[in-house]
Amino acid sequence: MQSRSQLLPLLRSPLLGELLAWIYLHPEESASVTELARRFGVSQSTVSREADRLTEAGLIRAERRGNLRLLRADLTGPLARPLTELLALTYGPSAVLADLLPAIPGVQESYIYGSWAARYGGEPGPPPHDVDVLVVGDADEDDLDEAARHAESRLGREVNIHRVSVASWRSADDPFLTSVRSRPIYAIVEPGDPQF
């Protein structure tokens, strides 16, 4: 992963953006260091170090329950509301869509592509204006439209979901899908992920 965030250049790393977005966009939940390390594919010590910095800065709260270290957003400080809004606009798509898409029957895979995925992948450029999502499977279009509208209300930007069949995704015949596969993509639901 690149060393500097292109989605929010103020942050020193994309992991910090993802971690903060997950914690701030799920303010009613506490997340364990173990769960967050697994979610973001990093070591527990890496998440623990970031949590120490964020706790010292007054941005998150940490508490112990047995062997678990639980993290939660500190919503009492003056930065809570603007930080939540900033995170929703930058790293929010990964956190919000990870809540919505796995729960929809028929979603076998899903990916964010386009400018958001390019910035996440480290390509410089202006902030994305919308979020492009590819869903692979036979999910109901109405369910996907509802998920897109819900995501838009949480993210404050347009969310476009494009559904394709598994056969189309696996085929090399579609120029659009060939283009999507050739550029950066961010996996929301990968093959073999458990369905809810």
Coordinates of N, CA, C and O in Angstrom, one line a residue:
M1 N 0.8 -1.2 0.0 CA 0.0 0.0 0.0 C 0.9 1.2 0.0 O 1.9 1.2 0.6
Q2 N 0.5 2.3 -0.7 CA 1.3 3.5 -0.8 C 1.4 4.2 0.6 O 0.6 3.9 1.5
S3 N 2.4 5.0 0.7 CA 2.7 5.6 2.0 C 1.8 6.8 2.3 O 1.6 7.1 3.5
R4 N 1.3 7.5 1.3 CA 0.5 8.7 1.5 C -0.9 8.5 0.9 O -1.1 7.9 -0.1
S5 N -1.9 9.0 1.6 CA -3.3 8.9 1.1 C -3.5 9.9 0.0 O -3.2 11.1 0.1
Q6 N -4.1 9.4 -1.1 CA -4.5 10.3 -2.2 C -5.9 10.7 -2.1 O -6.4 11.7 -2.7
L7 N -6.7 10.0 -1.3 CA -8.1 10.4 -1.0 C -8.2 11.5 -0.1 O -9.1 12.4 -0.2
L8 N -7.3 11.5 0.9 CA -7.3 12.6 1.9 C -5.8 12.9 2.2 O -5.3 12.3 3.1
P9 N -5.1 13.7 1.4 CA -3.7 13.9 1.5 C -3.2 14.4 2.8 O -2.0 14.4 3.1
L10 N -4.1 14.8 3.7 CA -3.7 15.3 5.0 C -3.3 14.1 5.9 O -2.6 14.3 6.9
L11 N -3.7 12.9 5.5 CA -3.4 11.7 6.3 C -2.1 11.1 5.9 O -1.8 11.1 4.7
R12 N -1.4 10.5 6.8 CA -0.1 9.9 6.5 C -0.2 8.6 5.8 O 0.7 8.1 5.1
S13 N -1.4 7.9 5.9 CA -1.5 6.6 5.2 C -3.0 6.3 4.9 O -3.9 6.8 5.6
P14 N -3.2 5.5 3.9 CA -4.6 5.0 3.6 C -5.2 4.2 4.8 O -6.4 4.3 5.1
L15 N -4.3 3.4 5.5 CA -4.8 2.7 6.6 C -5.4 3.6 7.7 O -6.5 3.3 8.2
L16 N -4.8 4.7 8.0 CA -5.3 5.7 8.9 C -6.7 6.2 8.5 O -7.6 6.3 9.3
G17 N -6.9 6.4 7.2 CA -8.2 6.9 6.7 C -9.2 5.8 6.8 O -10.3 6.1 7.2
E18 N -8.9 4.6 6.5 CA -9.8 3.5 6.6 C -10.2 3.2 8.0 O -11.4 3.0 8.3
L19 N -9.2 3.2 8.9 CA -9.5 3.0 10.3 C -10.4 4.1 10.9 O -11.4 3.8 11.6
L20 N -10.1 5.3 10.7 CA -10.9 6.4 11.1 C -12.3 6.4 10.5 O -13.3 6.6 11.3
A21 N -12.4 6.1 9.2 CA -13.7 6.0 8.6 C -14.6 4.9 9.2 O -15.7 5.1 9.5
W22 N -14.0 3.8 9.4 CA -14.8 2.7 10.0 C -15.3 3.0 11.4 O -16.4 2.8 11.7
I23 N -14.4 3.6 12.2 CA -14.8 3.9 13.6 C -15.8 5.1 13.6 O -16.8 5.0 14.3
Y24 N -15.6 6.1 12.8 CA -16.5 7.3 12.8 C -17.8 7.1 12.1 O -18.8 7.7 12.4
L25 N -17.8 6.2 11.1 CA -19.0 5.9 10.4 C -19.8 4.8 11.0 O -20.9 4.4 10.5
H26 N -19.4 4.3 12.1 CA -20.1 3.3 12.9 C -20.0 3.7 14.4 O -19.5 3.0 15.2
P27 N -20.5 5.0 14.6 CA -20.4 5.5 16.0 C -21.1 4.8 17.1 O -20.7 4.9 18.3
E28 N -22.1 4.0 16.7 CA -22.8 3.3 17.8 C -22.1 2.0 18.1 O -22.6 1.3 19.1
E29 N -21.1 1.6 17.5 CA -20.4 0.3 17.7 C -19.0 0.5 18.2 O -18.3 1.5 17.9
S30 N -18.5 -0.5 19.0 CA -17.1 -0.5 19.3 C -16.5 -1.6 18.5 O -17.1 -2.7 18.3
A31 N -15.3 -1.4 18.0 CA -14.6 -2.4 17.2 C -13.3 -2.8 17.9 O -12.6 -2.0 18.4
S32 N -13.1 -4.1 17.9 CA -11.8 -4.6 18.5 C -10.6 -4.4 17.6 O -10.8 -4.4 16.4
V33 N -9.5 -4.3 18.2 CA -8.2 -4.2 17.5 C -8.1 -5.4 16.6 O -7.7 -5.3 15.4
T34 N -8.4 -6.6 17.1 CA -8.3 -7.8 16.3 C -9.2 -7.8 15.1 O -8.8 -8.1 14.0
E35 N -10.5 -7.3 15.3 CA -11.4 -7.2 14.1 C -10.9 -6.3 13.1 O -11.0 -6.5 11.9
L36 N -10.4 -5.1 13.5 CA -10.0 -4.1 12.6 C -8.7 -4.6 11.8 O -8.6 -4.3 10.6
A37 N -7.8 -5.2 12.5 CA -6.6 -5.8 11.8 C -7.0 -6.8 10.8 O -6.5 -6.7 9.6
R38 N -8.0 -7.6 11.1 CA -8.4 -8.6 10.1 C -9.1 -7.9 8.9 O -8.9 -8.2 7.8
R39 N -10.0 -7.0 9.2 CA -10.7 -6.2 8.2 C -9.8 -5.5 7.2 O -10.0 -5.5 6.0
F40 N -8.7 -4.9 7.7 CA -7.8 -4.2 6.8 C -6.6 -4.9 6.4 O -5.7 -4.3 5.8
G41 N -6.4 -6.2 6.8 CA -5.3 -7.0 6.4 C -4.0 -6.5 6.9 O -3.0 -6.6 6.2
V42 N -3.9 -6.1 8.1 CA -2.7 -5.6 8.7 C -2.5 -6.3 10.1 O -3.4 -7.0 10.6
S43 N -1.4 -6.1 10.7 CA -1.1 -6.8 12.0 C -1.9 -6.0 13.1 O -2.2 -4.8 13.0
Q44 N -2.1 -6.8 14.2 CA -2.8 -6.1 15.4 C -1.9 -5.0 16.0 O -2.4 -4.0 16.4
S45 N -0.6 -5.2 15.9 CA 0.3 -4.2 16.5 C 0.2 -2.9 15.7 O 0.3 -1.8 16.2
T46 N 0.0 -3.0 14.4 CA -0.1 -1.8 13.5 C -1.4 -1.1 13.9 O -1.3 0.2 14.1
V47 N -2.5 -1.8 14.1 CA -3.7 -1.1 14.5 C -3.6 -0.6 15.9 O -4.0 0.6 16.2
S48 N -2.9 -1.3 16.7 CA -2.8 -0.8 18.1 C -1.9 0.5 18.2 O -2.3 1.4 18.9
R49 N -0.9 0.5 17.4 CA -0.1 1.8 17.3 C -0.9 3.0 16.9 O -0.8 4.1 17.4
E50 N -1.7 2.8 15.8 CA -2.6 3.8 15.3 C -3.6 4.2 16.4 O -3.9 5.4 16.6
A51 N -4.1 3.2 17.0 CA -5.1 3.5 18.1 C -4.5 4.3 19.2 O -5.2 5.2 19.8
D52 N -3.3 4.0 19.6 CA -2.6 4.8 20.6 C -2.5 6.2 20.2 O -2.8 7.1 21.0
R53 N -2.1 6.5 19.0 CA -1.9 7.9 18.5 C -3.3 8.6 18.5 O -3.4 9.8 18.9
L54 N -4.3 7.9 18.0 CA -5.7 8.5 17.9 C -6.3 8.7 19.3 O -7.0 9.7 19.5
T55 N -6.0 7.9 20.2 CA -6.5 8.0 21.6 C -5.8 9.2 22.2 O -6.4 10.1 22.9
E56 N -4.5 9.3 22.1 CA -3.7 10.5 22.6 C -4.2 11.8 22.0 O -4.2 12.8 22.7
A57 N -4.6 11.8 20.8 CA -5.1 13.0 20.1 C -6.6 13.3 20.5 O -7.1 14.3 20.1
G58 N -7.2 12.4 21.2 CA -8.6 12.7 21.6 C -9.6 12.4 20.5 O -10.7 12.8 20.6
L59 N -9.2 11.6 19.5 CA -10.2 11.3 18.4 C -10.9 10.0 18.6 O -12.0 9.9 18.1
I60 N -10.4 9.1 19.4 CA -11.1 7.9 19.7 C -10.9 7.5 21.1 O -10.1 8.1 21.8
R61 N -11.8 6.6 21.6 CA -11.7 6.1 23.0 C -11.4 4.6 22.9 O -11.9 4.0 22.0
A62 N -10.6 4.2 23.8 CA -10.3 2.8 23.9 C -10.7 2.3 25.3 O -10.5 3.0 26.3
E63 N -11.2 1.1 25.3 CA -11.5 0.4 26.6 C -11.2 -1.0 26.5 O -11.1 -1.6 25.4
R64 N -10.9 -1.6 27.6 CA -10.6 -3.0 27.7 C -11.8 -3.8 28.2 O -12.5 -3.4 29.2
R65 N -12.1 -4.9 27.6 CA -13.0 -5.9 28.0 C -12.4 -7.3 28.0 O -12.2 -7.8 26.9
G66 N -11.9 -7.7 29.1 CA -11.1 -8.9 29.1 C -9.8 -8.7 28.3 O -9.1 -7.8 28.5
N67 N -9.6 -9.6 27.4 CA -8.4 -9.5 26.5 C -8.6 -8.6 25.3 O -7.6 -8.3 24.6
L68 N -9.8 -8.1 25.1 CA -10.1 -7.3 23.9 C -9.9 -5.8 24.2 O -10.2 -5.3 25.3
R69 N -9.3 -5.1 23.3 CA -9.2 -3.7 23.3 C -10.2 -3.1 22.3 O -10.1 -3.4 21.1
L70 N -11.2 -2.4 22.8 CA -12.3 -2.0 21.9 C -12.1 -0.5 21.6 O -11.8 0.3 22.5
L71 N -12.3 -0.1 20.4 CA -12.2 1.3 19.9 C -13.5 1.8 19.5 O -14.3 1.2 18.9
R72 N -13.7 3.1 19.8 CA -14.9 3.8 19.4 C -14.6 5.3 19.2 O -13.7 5.8 19.8
A73 N -15.4 5.9 18.3 CA -15.2 7.3 18.1 C -15.5 8.1 19.3 O -16.4 7.8 20.0
D74 N -14.7 9.2 19.5 CA -15.0 10.1 20.6 C -15.8 11.3 20.0 O -15.2 12.1 19.3
L75 N -17.1 11.2 20.2 CA -18.0 12.2 19.6 C -18.2 13.4 20.4 O -19.0 14.3 20.0
T76 N -17.5 13.6 21.5 CA -17.6 14.7 22.4 C -16.8 15.9 22.0 O -17.0 17.0 22.4
G77 N -15.8 15.7 21.2 CA -14.8 16.8 20.9 C -15.3 17.7 19.7 O -16.2 17.3 19.0
P78 N -14.7 18.8 19.6 CA -15.2 19.8 18.5 C -14.9 19.3 17.1 O -15.5 19.8 16.1
L79 N -14.0 18.3 16.9 CA -13.6 17.8 15.6 C -14.5 16.7 15.1 O -14.5 16.3 14.0
A80 N -15.4 16.1 16.0 CA -16.1 14.9 15.7 C -17.0 15.1 14.5 O -17.0 14.3 13.5
R81 N -17.8 16.2 14.4 CA -18.8 16.3 13.3 C -18.0 16.6 12.0 O -18.2 16.0 11.0
P82 N -17.1 17.6 12.0 CA -16.4 17.9 10.7 C -15.5 16.7 10.3 O -15.4 16.4 9.1
L83 N -15.0 16.0 11.2 CA -14.1 14.8 10.9 C -15.0 13.7 10.3 O -14.6 13.1 9.3
T84 N -16.2 13.5 10.8 CA -17.1 12.5 10.3 C -17.5 12.8 8.9 O -17.5 12.0 8.0
E85 N -17.8 14.1 8.6 CA -18.2 14.5 7.3 C -17.0 14.4 6.3 O -17.2 13.9 5.2
L86 N -15.8 14.7 6.7 CA -14.7 14.6 5.9 C -14.4 13.1 5.5 O -14.1 12.8 4.4
L87 N -14.5 12.3 6.5 CA -14.2 10.8 6.3 C -15.3 10.2 5.4 O -15.0 9.3 4.6
A88 N -16.6 10.6 5.6 CA -17.6 10.1 4.7 C -17.3 10.5 3.3 O -17.6 9.6 2.4
L89 N -16.8 11.7 3.0 CA -16.5 12.1 1.6 C -15.3 11.4 1.1 O -15.2 11.3 -0.2
T90 N -14.4 11.0 1.9 CA -13.1 10.4 1.4 C -13.1 8.9 1.5 O -13.2 8.2 0.5
Y91 N -13.0 8.4 2.7 CA -12.9 6.9 2.9 C -14.2 6.3 3.2 O -14.3 5.1 3.3
G92 N -15.3 7.1 3.2 CA -16.6 6.5 3.5 C -17.1 5.4 2.6 O -17.8 4.5 3.1
P93 N -16.9 5.5 1.3 CA -17.4 4.5 0.4 C -17.1 3.1 0.8 O -17.9 2.2 0.8
S94 N -15.8 2.8 1.3 CA -15.4 1.5 1.7 C -16.2 1.0 2.9 O -16.6 -0.1 3.0
A95 N -16.4 1.9 3.9 CA -17.0 1.6 5.1 C -18.5 1.4 4.9 O -19.1 0.4 5.4
V96 N -19.2 2.3 4.2 CA -20.6 2.3 4.0 C -21.0 1.1 3.1 O -22.0 0.4 3.4
L97 N -20.4 0.9 2.0 CA -20.8 -0.1 1.1 C -20.5 -1.5 1.6 O -21.2 -2.5 1.3
A98 N -19.5 -1.6 2.5 CA -19.2 -2.9 3.2 C -20.4 -3.3 4.1 O -20.5 -4.5 4.4
D99 N -21.1 -2.3 4.6 CA -22.3 -2.6 5.4 C -23.5 -3.0 4.5 O -24.3 -3.9 4.9
L100 N -23.6 -2.4 3.4 CA -24.8 -2.6 2.5 C -24.8 -3.8 1.6 O -25.7 -4.6 1.5
L101 N -23.7 -3.9 0.8 CA -23.7 -4.9 -0.3 C -23.7 -6.3 0.1 O -24.4 -7.1 -0.5
P102 N -22.9 -6.7 1.1 CA -22.9 -8.1 1.4 C -24.2 -8.7 1.9 O -24.5 -9.9 1.8
A103 N -25.1 -7.8 2.4 CA -26.4 -8.2 2.9 C -27.4 -8.4 1.8 O -28.5 -9.0 2.1
I104 N -27.1 -8.1 0.6 CA -28.1 -8.2 -0.5 C -28.0 -9.5 -1.2 O -26.9 -9.9 -1.7
P105 N -29.0 -10.3 -1.2 CA -29.0 -11.6 -1.9 C -28.6 -11.5 -3.3 O -29.0 -10.6 -4.0
G106 N -27.7 -12.4 -3.8 CA -27.3 -12.4 -5.2 C -26.1 -11.6 -5.5 O -25.6 -11.7 -6.6
V107 N -25.5 -10.9 -4.5 CA -24.3 -10.2 -4.7 C -23.1 -11.2 -4.4 O -22.9 -11.6 -3.3
Q108 N -22.5 -11.6 -5.5 CA -21.4 -12.6 -5.4 C -20.0 -11.9 -5.2 O -19.1 -12.4 -4.6
E109 N -19.9 -10.8 -5.9 CA -18.7 -10.0 -5.8 C -19.1 -8.5 -6.0 O -20.1 -8.2 -6.6
S110 N -18.4 -7.6 -5.4 CA -18.6 -6.2 -5.7 C -17.3 -5.4 -5.5 O -16.5 -5.7 -4.7
Y111 N -17.2 -4.4 -6.4 CA -15.9 -3.6 -6.4 C -16.3 -2.1 -6.6 O -17.2 -1.8 -7.4
I112 N -15.5 -1.3 -6.0 CA -15.5 0.1 -6.4 C -14.5 0.3 -7.5 O -13.3 -0.2 -7.3
Y113 N -14.8 1.0 -8.5 CA -13.9 1.3 -9.6 C -14.0 2.8 -9.9 O -14.6 3.6 -9.2
G114 N -13.2 3.2 -10.9 CA -13.3 4.6 -11.3 C -12.3 5.5 -10.5 O -11.3 5.0 -9.9
S115 N -12.7 6.8 -10.4 CA -11.8 7.8 -9.7 C -11.5 7.5 -8.3 O -10.4 7.7 -7.8
W116 N -12.6 7.0 -7.5 CA -12.4 6.7 -6.1 C -11.3 5.6 -6.0 O -10.4 5.7 -5.2
A117 N -11.4 4.5 -6.7 CA -10.5 3.4 -6.6 C -9.1 3.9 -7.1 O -8.1 3.4 -6.5
A118 N -9.1 4.7 -8.1 CA -7.8 5.2 -8.5 C -7.1 6.0 -7.4 O -5.9 5.8 -7.2
R119 N -7.8 6.9 -6.8 CA -7.2 7.7 -5.7 C -6.8 6.7 -4.5 O -5.7 6.9 -4.0
Y120 N -7.6 5.8 -4.2 CA -7.3 4.8 -3.2 C -6.0 4.1 -3.5 O -5.2 3.8 -2.7
G121 N -5.9 3.7 -4.8 CA -4.7 3.0 -5.3 C -3.5 3.8 -5.4 O -2.4 3.3 -5.8
G122 N -3.6 5.1 -5.1 CA -2.4 6.0 -5.1 C -2.2 6.9 -6.3 O -1.2 7.6 -6.4
E123 N -3.2 6.9 -7.2 CA -3.1 7.8 -8.4 C -3.5 9.2 -7.9 O -4.5 9.4 -7.4
P124 N -2.6 10.2 -8.2 CA -3.0 11.6 -7.8 C -4.1 12.1 -8.7 O -4.3 11.6 -9.8
G125 N -4.8 13.0 -8.2 CA -5.9 13.7 -9.0 C -6.9 14.3 -8.0 O -6.7 14.3 -6.8
P126 N -7.9 15.0 -8.6 CA -8.8 15.7 -7.7 C -9.7 14.7 -7.0 O -9.8 13.5 -7.4
P127 N -10.4 15.2 -5.9 CA -11.3 14.3 -5.2 C -12.4 13.8 -6.1 O -12.9 14.5 -6.9
P128 N -12.8 12.5 -6.0 CA -13.9 12.0 -6.8 C -15.2 12.7 -6.5 O -15.5 13.0 -5.4
H129 N -16.0 12.9 -7.6 CA -17.3 13.5 -7.4 C -18.4 12.4 -7.1 O -19.4 12.8 -6.6
D130 N -18.1 11.2 -7.6 CA -19.1 10.2 -7.4 C -18.4 8.9 -7.1 O -17.2 8.8 -7.0
V131 N -19.2 7.8 -6.8 CA -18.6 6.5 -6.5 C -19.2 5.5 -7.5 O -20.4 5.4 -7.6
D132 N -18.4 4.8 -8.2 CA -18.8 3.8 -9.2 C -18.6 2.4 -8.6 O -17.5 2.1 -8.1
V133 N -19.7 1.6 -8.6 CA -19.6 0.3 -8.0 C -20.1 -0.7 -9.0 O -21.1 -0.5 -9.7
L134 N -19.3 -1.8 -9.1 CA -19.7 -2.9 -10.0 C -20.1 -4.1 -9.1 O -19.4 -4.5 -8.2
V135 N -21.3 -4.6 -9.3 CA -21.8 -5.8 -8.6 C -21.9 -6.9 -9.6 O -22.4 -6.8 -10.7
V136 N -21.3 -8.0 -9.2 CA -21.3 -9.3 -10.0 C -22.2 -10.2 -9.3 O -22.1 -10.5 -8.1
G137 N -23.2 -10.7 -10.1 CA -24.2 -11.6 -9.6 C -25.6 -11.3 -10.1 O -25.7 -10.6 -11.1
D138 N -26.6 -11.9 -9.5 CA -28.0 -11.7 -9.9 C -28.8 -11.0 -8.9 O -30.0 -11.2 -8.8
A139 N -28.2 -10.0 -8.2 CA -29.0 -9.3 -7.2 C -30.1 -8.5 -7.9 O -30.0 -8.0 -9.0
D140 N -31.2 -8.3 -7.2 CA -32.3 -7.5 -7.7 C -31.9 -6.1 -7.8 O -31.4 -5.4 -7.0
E141 N -32.3 -5.5 -9.0 CA -32.0 -4.1 -9.3 C -32.6 -3.2 -8.3 O -32.0 -2.1 -8.0
D142 N -33.8 -3.4 -7.9 CA -34.4 -2.6 -6.9 C -33.7 -2.5 -5.6 O -33.5 -1.5 -4.9
D143 N -33.2 -3.7 -5.1 CA -32.3 -3.8 -3.9 C -31.1 -3.0 -4.1 O -30.6 -2.3 -3.2
L144 N -30.5 -3.1 -5.3 CA -29.2 -2.3 -5.5 C -29.5 -0.8 -5.6 O -28.7 0.0 -5.1
D145 N -30.6 -0.4 -6.2 CA -31.0 1.0 -6.2 C -31.2 1.5 -4.8 O -30.8 2.7 -4.5
E146 N -31.9 0.7 -4.0 CA -32.1 1.2 -2.6 C -30.8 1.3 -1.8 O -30.6 2.3 -1.1
A147 N -29.9 0.4 -2.1 CA -28.6 0.4 -1.4 C -27.8 1.7 -1.9 O -27.2 2.4 -1.1
A148 N -27.9 2.0 -3.2 CA -27.2 3.2 -3.7 C -27.8 4.4 -3.1 O -27.0 5.3 -2.7
R149 N -29.1 4.5 -3.0 CA -29.7 5.7 -2.4 C -29.3 5.9 -0.9 O -29.1 7.0 -0.4
H150 N -29.3 4.7 -0.2 CA -28.9 4.8 1.2 C -27.5 5.2 1.3 O -27.1 6.1 2.2
A151 N -26.6 4.7 0.5 CA -25.2 5.1 0.5 C -25.0 6.5 0.2 O -24.2 7.3 0.8
E152 N -25.8 7.0 -0.8 CA -25.7 8.5 -1.2 C -26.0 9.3 0.0 O -25.4 10.4 0.3
S153 N -27.1 9.0 0.8 CA -27.5 9.8 1.9 C -26.4 9.8 3.0 O -26.2 10.8 3.7
R154 N -25.7 8.7 3.2 CA -24.6 8.7 4.2 C -23.3 9.3 3.7 O -22.6 9.9 4.5
L155 N -23.1 9.3 2.4 CA -21.8 9.7 1.9 C -21.8 11.2 1.3 O -20.8 11.8 1.1
G156 N -23.0 11.7 1.0 CA -23.1 13.0 0.5 C -22.6 13.1 -0.9 O -22.2 14.2 -1.4
R157 N -22.7 12.0 -1.7 CA -22.3 12.1 -3.1 C -23.1 11.0 -3.8 O -23.6 10.0 -3.2
E158 N -23.1 11.1 -5.2 CA -23.8 10.1 -6.0 C -23.1 8.8 -6.0 O -21.8 8.7 -6.0
V159 N -23.9 7.7 -5.9 CA -23.3 6.3 -6.0 C -24.0 5.6 -7.1 O -25.2 5.5 -7.2
N160 N -23.2 5.2 -8.1 CA -23.7 4.5 -9.3 C -23.3 3.0 -9.2 O -22.2 2.7 -9.2
I161 N -24.4 2.2 -9.2 CA -24.1 0.7 -9.2 C -24.5 0.1 -10.5 O -25.5 0.3 -11.0
H162 N -23.5 -0.6 -11.0 CA -23.6 -1.3 -12.3 C -23.6 -2.8 -12.1 O -22.6 -3.3 -11.5
R163 N -24.6 -3.5 -12.4 CA -24.7 -5.0 -12.2 C -24.4 -5.8 -13.4 O -24.8 -5.4 -14.5
V164 N -23.5 -6.8 -13.3 CA -23.2 -7.7 -14.4 C -23.3 -9.2 -13.9 O -23.2 -9.4 -12.7
S165 N -23.5 -10.1 -14.8 CA -23.6 -11.5 -14.5 C -22.2 -12.0 -14.2 O -21.2 -11.4 -14.6
V166 N -22.1 -13.1 -13.5 CA -20.9 -13.8 -13.3 C -20.2 -14.1 -14.6 O -19.0 -13.9 -14.8
A167 N -21.0 -14.7 -15.5 CA -20.4 -15.1 -16.8 C -19.8 -13.9 -17.6 O -18.7 -13.9 -18.1
S168 N -20.5 -12.7 -17.5 CA -20.0 -11.5 -18.2 C -18.7 -11.1 -17.5 O -17.7 -10.7 -18.2
W169 N -18.6 -11.1 -16.2 CA -17.4 -10.7 -15.5 C -16.2 -11.6 -15.8 O -15.1 -11.1 -15.9
R170 N -16.5 -12.8 -16.0 CA -15.4 -13.8 -16.2 C -15.0 -13.7 -17.7 O -13.9 -14.1 -18.1
S171 N -15.8 -13.2 -18.6 CA -15.6 -13.2 -20.0 C -14.6 -12.0 -20.3 O -14.6 -11.0 -19.7
A172 N -13.9 -12.2 -21.4 CA -13.0 -11.1 -21.9 C -13.6 -10.3 -23.0 O -12.9 -9.5 -23.7
D173 N -14.9 -10.6 -23.3 CA -15.5 -10.0 -24.5 C -16.0 -8.6 -24.3 O -16.2 -7.9 -25.3
D174 N -16.3 -8.1 -23.1 CA -16.9 -6.8 -22.9 C -15.9 -5.8 -22.7 O -15.1 -5.8 -21.7
P175 N -15.8 -4.8 -23.6 CA -14.8 -3.7 -23.5 C -14.9 -2.9 -22.2 O -13.8 -2.5 -21.6
F176 N -16.1 -2.7 -21.7 CA -16.3 -1.9 -20.5 C -15.7 -2.7 -19.3 O -14.9 -2.2 -18.5
L177 N -16.0 -4.0 -19.2 CA -15.5 -4.8 -18.1 C -13.9 -5.0 -18.2 O -13.2 -5.0 -17.2
T178 N -13.4 -5.1 -19.4 CA -12.0 -5.2 -19.6 C -11.3 -4.0 -19.1 O -10.3 -4.0 -18.5
S179 N -11.9 -2.8 -19.4 CA -11.4 -1.5 -18.9 C -11.4 -1.5 -17.4 O -10.5 -1.0 -16.7
V180 N -12.6 -1.9 -16.8 CA -12.7 -1.9 -15.3 C -11.6 -2.8 -14.7 O -10.9 -2.4 -13.7
R181 N -11.4 -4.0 -15.2 CA -10.4 -4.9 -14.7 C -8.9 -4.4 -14.9 O -8.1 -4.7 -14.1
S182 N -8.7 -3.5 -15.9 CA -7.4 -3.0 -16.2 C -7.0 -1.8 -15.3 O -5.8 -1.5 -15.3
R183 N -7.9 -1.3 -14.6 CA -7.6 -0.1 -13.7 C -7.7 -0.5 -12.2 O -8.2 -1.6 -11.9
P184 N -7.4 0.3 -11.3 CA -7.5 0.0 -9.9 C -9.0 -0.3 -9.5 O -9.9 0.4 -10.0
I185 N -9.2 -1.3 -8.7 CA -10.5 -1.6 -8.2 C -10.3 -1.9 -6.7 O -9.2 -2.3 -6.2
Y186 N -11.3 -1.6 -5.9 CA -11.3 -1.9 -4.5 C -12.4 -2.9 -4.2 O -13.6 -2.6 -4.4
A187 N -12.1 -4.0 -3.6 CA -13.0 -5.1 -3.4 C -13.9 -4.8 -2.1 O -13.3 -4.5 -1.1
I188 N -15.2 -4.9 -2.3 CA -16.1 -4.8 -1.2 C -16.5 -6.2 -0.8 O -16.5 -6.6 0.4
V189 N -17.0 -7.0 -1.8 CA -17.3 -8.4 -1.6 C -16.5 -9.2 -2.6 O -16.5 -9.0 -3.8
E190 N -15.7 -10.1 -2.0 CA -14.8 -10.9 -2.9 C -15.4 -12.4 -3.0 O -16.1 -12.8 -2.1
P191 N -15.0 -13.1 -4.0 CA -15.5 -14.5 -4.1 C -15.1 -15.3 -2.8 O -14.0 -15.1 -2.3
G192 N -16.1 -16.0 -2.3 CA -15.8 -16.8 -1.1 C -16.1 -16.0 0.2 O -16.1 -16.6 1.2
D193 N -16.4 -14.7 0.1 CA -16.8 -14.0 1.4 C -18.1 -14.6 1.9 O -19.0 -14.9 1.1
P194 N -18.2 -14.7 3.2 CA -19.5 -15.3 3.7 C -20.6 -14.3 3.4 O -20.5 -13.1 3.6
Q195 N -21.8 -14.8 3.1 CA -23.0 -14.0 2.9 C -23.7 -13.9 4.2 O -23.7 -14.9 5.0
F196 N -24.4 -12.9 4.4 CA -25.2 -12.7 5.7 C -26.5 -13.4 5.6 O -27.1 -13.6 4.6

